[in-house]
mmCIF file of C-alpha atoms in Angstrom:
data_model
loop_
_atom_site.group_PDB
_atom_site.id
_atom_site.type_symbol
_atom_site.label_atom_id
_atom_site.label_comp_id
_atom_site.label_asym_id
_atom_site.label_seq_id
_atom_site.Cartn_x
_atom_site.Cartn_y
_atom_site.Cartn_z
ATOM 1 C CA MET A 1 -5.008 3.140 6.853
ATOM 2 C CA THR A 2 -5.555 1.788 3.353
ATOM 3 C CA LEU A 3 -3.553 -1.136 1.961
ATOM 4 C CA VAL A 4 -3.353 -1.202 -1.850
ATOM 5 C CA LEU A 5 -2.213 -4.515 -3.331
ATOM 6 C CA GLY A 6 -1.757 -5.685 -6.908
ATOM 7 C CA GLY A 7 0.616 -7.181 -9.414
ATOM 8 C CA ALA A 8 3.333 -5.402 -11.357
ATOM 9 C CA ARG A 9 1.946 -2.579 -13.515
ATOM 10 C CA SER A 10 -1.563 -3.110 -12.143
ATOM 11 C CA GLY A 11 -2.115 0.608 -11.473
ATOM 12 C CA LYS A 12 -1.695 0.399 -7.716
ATOM 13 C CA SER A 13 0.673 3.386 -7.370
ATOM 14 C CA ALA A 14 -1.521 5.738 -9.409
ATOM 15 C CA HIS A 15 -4.591 4.578 -7.479
ATOM 16 C CA ALA A 16 -2.818 5.100 -4.154
ATOM 17 C CA GLU A 17 -1.665 8.579 -5.182
ATOM 18 C CA ALA A 18 -5.252 9.510 -6.080
ATOM 19 C CA LEU A 19 -6.427 8.279 -2.668
ATOM 20 C CA VAL A 20 -3.837 10.380 -0.839
ATOM 21 C CA GLU A 21 -4.626 13.439 -2.957
ATOM 22 C CA THR A 22 -8.185 13.491 -1.578
ATOM 23 C CA SER A 23 -6.603 14.941 1.581
ATOM 24 C CA PRO A 24 -5.174 18.473 1.689
ATOM 25 C CA ALA A 25 -1.528 18.859 0.600
ATOM 26 C CA PRO A 26 1.300 18.632 1.348
ATOM 27 C CA TRP A 27 1.474 14.885 0.805
ATOM 28 C CA THR A 28 4.499 12.833 1.844
ATOM 29 C CA TYR A 29 5.738 10.054 -0.406
ATOM 30 C CA LEU A 30 7.922 7.541 1.433
ATOM 31 C CA ALA A 31 9.867 5.823 -1.336
ATOM 32 C CA THR A 32 11.522 2.488 -0.592
ATOM 33 C CA ALA A 33 13.036 1.881 -4.048
ATOM 34 C CA GLN A 34 16.765 2.004 -4.580
ATOM 35 C CA ALA A 35 18.167 2.902 -8.002
ATOM 36 C CA TRP A 36 20.345 -0.162 -8.584
ATOM 37 C CA ASP A 37 20.303 0.069 -12.384
ATOM 38 C CA ASP A 38 19.163 2.215 -15.320
ATOM 39 C CA GLU A 39 15.726 0.598 -15.521
ATOM 40 C CA MET A 40 15.042 1.308 -11.852
ATOM 41 C CA ARG A 41 16.334 4.885 -12.178
ATOM 42 C CA GLU A 42 13.916 5.401 -15.086
ATOM 43 C CA ARG A 43 11.011 3.893 -13.135
ATOM 44 C CA ILE A 44 11.731 6.186 -10.167
ATOM 45 C CA ALA A 45 11.920 9.233 -12.473
ATOM 46 C CA LEU A 46 8.552 8.355 -14.059
ATOM 47 C CA HIS A 47 6.918 8.041 -10.635
ATOM 48 C CA ARG A 48 8.323 11.405 -9.529
ATOM 49 C CA ALA A 49 7.207 13.129 -12.736
ATOM 50 C CA ARG A 50 3.678 11.727 -12.441
ATOM 51 C CA ARG A 51 3.247 13.014 -8.883
ATOM 52 C CA GLY A 52 3.815 16.671 -9.653
ATOM 53 C CA GLU A 53 3.326 19.557 -7.208
ATOM 54 C CA GLY A 54 2.279 19.110 -3.603
ATOM 55 C CA TRP A 55 4.364 15.996 -2.952
ATOM 56 C CA VAL A 56 7.389 15.804 -0.655
ATOM 57 C CA THR A 57 9.461 12.693 -1.358
ATOM 58 C CA ARG A 58 11.632 10.985 1.243
ATOM 59 C CA ASP A 59 13.798 8.002 0.365
ATOM 60 C CA VAL A 60 13.513 5.397 3.113
ATOM 61 C CA PRO A 61 14.820 2.051 1.851
ATOM 62 C CA THR A 62 14.832 0.440 5.313
ATOM 63 C CA GLU A 63 13.826 2.809 8.149
ATOM 64 C CA LEU A 64 10.170 2.935 7.153
ATOM 65 C CA ALA A 65 8.577 2.653 10.603
ATOM 66 C CA ALA A 66 10.631 5.579 11.914
ATOM 67 C CA ALA A 67 9.709 7.707 8.890
ATOM 68 C CA ILE A 68 5.982 7.001 9.340
ATOM 69 C CA ARG A 69 6.260 8.032 12.991
ATOM 70 C CA GLU A 70 7.938 11.333 12.032
ATOM 71 C CA VAL A 71 5.511 12.500 9.348
ATOM 72 C CA ARG A 72 2.435 14.598 10.058
ATOM 73 C CA GLY A 73 -0.267 14.695 7.401
ATOM 74 C CA PRO A 74 -1.158 12.396 4.487
ATOM 75 C CA VAL A 75 1.429 9.706 3.682
ATOM 76 C CA LEU A 76 1.907 7.279 0.804
ATOM 77 C CA VAL A 77 4.347 4.375 1.205
ATOM 78 C CA ASP A 78 5.465 2.849 -2.096
ATOM 79 C CA CYS A 79 6.215 0.039 -1.820
ATOM 80 C CA LEU A 80 6.324 -2.539 0.946
ATOM 81 C CA THR A 81 7.757 -5.341 -1.178
ATOM 82 C CA LEU A 82 10.809 -3.262 -2.085
ATOM 83 C CA TRP A 83 11.185 -2.379 1.606
ATOM 84 C CA LEU A 84 11.015 -6.084 2.436
ATOM 85 C CA THR A 85 13.616 -6.827 -0.256
ATOM 86 C CA ASN A 86 15.948 -4.198 1.198
ATOM 87 C CA LEU A 87 15.572 -5.706 4.668
ATOM 88 C CA MET A 88 16.159 -9.261 3.433
ATOM 89 C CA LEU A 89 19.298 -8.243 1.557
ATOM 90 C CA GLY A 90 20.531 -6.523 4.726
ATOM 91 C CA GLY A 91 19.892 -9.587 6.888
ATOM 92 C CA ALA A 92 17.280 -7.876 9.096
ATOM 93 C CA ASP A 93 14.855 -9.635 11.415
ATOM 94 C CA LEU A 94 11.785 -9.503 9.154
ATOM 95 C CA ALA A 95 9.266 -10.475 11.828
ATOM 96 C CA ALA A 96 10.460 -7.739 14.189
ATOM 97 C CA ALA A 97 10.609 -5.142 11.409
ATOM 98 C CA SER A 98 7.094 -6.079 10.263
ATOM 99 C CA GLU A 99 5.705 -5.717 13.789
ATOM 100 C CA ASP A 100 7.456 -2.366 14.194
ATOM 101 C CA LEU A 101 5.956 -1.234 10.895
ATOM 102 C CA ALA A 102 2.458 -2.363 11.911
ATOM 103 C CA SER A 103 2.814 -0.462 15.188
ATOM 104 C CA ALA A 104 3.958 2.689 13.383
ATOM 105 C CA CYS A 105 1.045 2.419 10.950
ATOM 106 C CA ALA A 106 -1.442 2.085 13.805
ATOM 107 C CA ASP A 107 -0.043 5.279 15.343
ATOM 108 C CA ALA A 108 0.197 7.285 12.084
ATOM 109 C CA ALA A 109 -0.595 10.963 12.597
ATOM 110 C CA GLY A 110 -2.595 11.330 9.377
ATOM 111 C CA PRO A 111 -4.110 9.426 6.463
ATOM 112 C CA LEU A 112 -1.838 6.557 5.429
ATOM 113 C CA VAL A 113 -1.866 4.566 2.184
ATOM 114 C CA LEU A 114 0.458 1.585 1.760
ATOM 115 C CA VAL A 115 1.288 0.048 -1.637
ATOM 116 C CA SER A 116 2.577 -3.492 -2.054
ATOM 117 C CA ASN A 117 2.944 -6.154 -4.721
ATOM 118 C CA GLU A 118 0.868 -9.283 -4.284
ATOM 119 C CA VAL A 119 3.482 -11.939 -5.021
ATOM 120 C CA GLY A 120 1.643 -15.010 -3.774
ATOM 121 C CA LEU A 121 -0.601 -15.665 -6.769
ATOM 122 C CA GLY A 122 1.958 -17.405 -8.971
ATOM 123 C CA ILE A 123 3.693 -20.745 -8.927
ATOM 124 C CA VAL A 124 5.784 -21.890 -5.986
ATOM 125 C CA PRO A 125 9.255 -20.367 -6.480
ATOM 126 C CA ASP A 126 12.052 -22.787 -7.311
ATOM 127 C CA ASN A 127 14.553 -21.476 -4.751
ATOM 128 C CA ALA A 128 14.621 -20.959 -1.009
ATOM 129 C CA LEU A 129 15.267 -17.201 -1.098
ATOM 130 C CA ALA A 130 12.295 -16.527 -3.387
ATOM 131 C CA ARG A 131 10.054 -18.765 -1.265
ATOM 132 C CA ALA A 132 11.178 -16.982 1.906
ATOM 133 C CA PHE A 133 10.425 -13.626 0.278
ATOM 134 C CA ARG A 134 6.983 -14.731 -0.919
ATOM 135 C CA ASP A 135 6.154 -16.070 2.537
ATOM 136 C CA ALA A 136 7.403 -12.931 4.321
ATOM 137 C CA ALA A 137 5.375 -10.713 1.979
ATOM 138 C CA GLY A 138 2.273 -12.814 2.569
ATOM 139 C CA ARG A 139 2.678 -12.607 6.343
ATOM 140 C CA LEU A 140 3.259 -8.840 6.165
ATOM 141 C CA HIS A 141 0.185 -8.313 3.998
ATOM 142 C CA GLN A 142 -1.996 -10.373 6.328
ATOM 143 C CA ARG A 143 -0.742 -8.463 9.360
ATOM 144 C CA LEU A 144 -1.359 -5.071 7.792
ATOM 145 C CA ALA A 145 -4.709 -6.075 6.259
ATOM 146 C CA ARG A 146 -5.987 -6.978 9.731
ATOM 147 C CA GLU A 147 -5.177 -3.466 10.944
ATOM 148 C CA ALA A 148 -6.199 -1.614 7.784
ATOM 149 C CA ASP A 149 -9.456 0.287 7.578
ATOM 150 C CA ARG A 150 -9.638 -0.620 3.899
ATOM 151 C CA VAL A 151 -7.869 -3.037 1.527
ATOM 152 C CA VAL A 152 -7.984 -2.583 -2.249
ATOM 153 C CA PHE A 153 -6.690 -5.039 -4.868
ATOM 154 C CA LEU A 154 -5.837 -3.635 -8.318
ATOM 155 C CA VAL A 155 -6.241 -5.696 -11.488
ATOM 156 C CA ALA A 156 -5.617 -4.096 -14.904
ATOM 157 C CA GLY A 157 -6.046 -0.650 -13.385
ATOM 158 C CA LEU A 158 -9.378 -1.560 -11.808
ATOM 159 C CA PRO A 159 -9.700 -1.346 -8.016
ATOM 160 C CA MET A 160 -11.507 -4.179 -6.261
ATOM 161 C CA VAL A 161 -12.352 -3.373 -2.653
ATOM 162 C CA VAL A 162 -11.432 -6.442 -0.604
ATOM 163 C CA LYS A 163 -12.108 -4.860 2.778
ATOM 164 C CA PRO A 164 -14.394 -1.830 2.705
ATOM 165 C CA ALA A 165 -13.854 1.029 5.121
ATOM 166 C CA GLY A 166 -15.407 -0.023 8.405
ATOM 167 C CA GLY A 167 -15.545 -3.613 7.194
ATOM 168 C CA HIS A 168 -14.147 -6.726 8.750
ATOM 169 C CA ALA A 169 -12.198 -9.252 6.741
#
């Protein structure tokens, strides 16, 4: 499992797609985004257009662990922070969902690449909901990074390997 982290527009999705495409197709893209507005619909369309042939897309805004368990072959999850947002808005038990996700990732039947936004590098949010989200994302990232074979952090389109394959962080 590879965990790809970075800020908004850091190049993490394109990098993750390239990682998955080193395995034979078909590749499964588990999309957690929901098209709430025109901007998000446009962003989703751009991602789909960039992927091209060989990709099978499944929309899984909340049931991510179950989807990972079902798929055979290379999988890209994009992205964990939107999944976390969907769960928070639905009032889910984030700790239980995160553990279920980690378990599903450990049992994945093929190469797995997870994309997530690193949201903990900025100022302390001014409201309780944003702080709870930042904290939940940080806990999720730590949990998955422990289990990951490799962790990559993207800055300005440049990948920095935080945990090399076979490494211990």
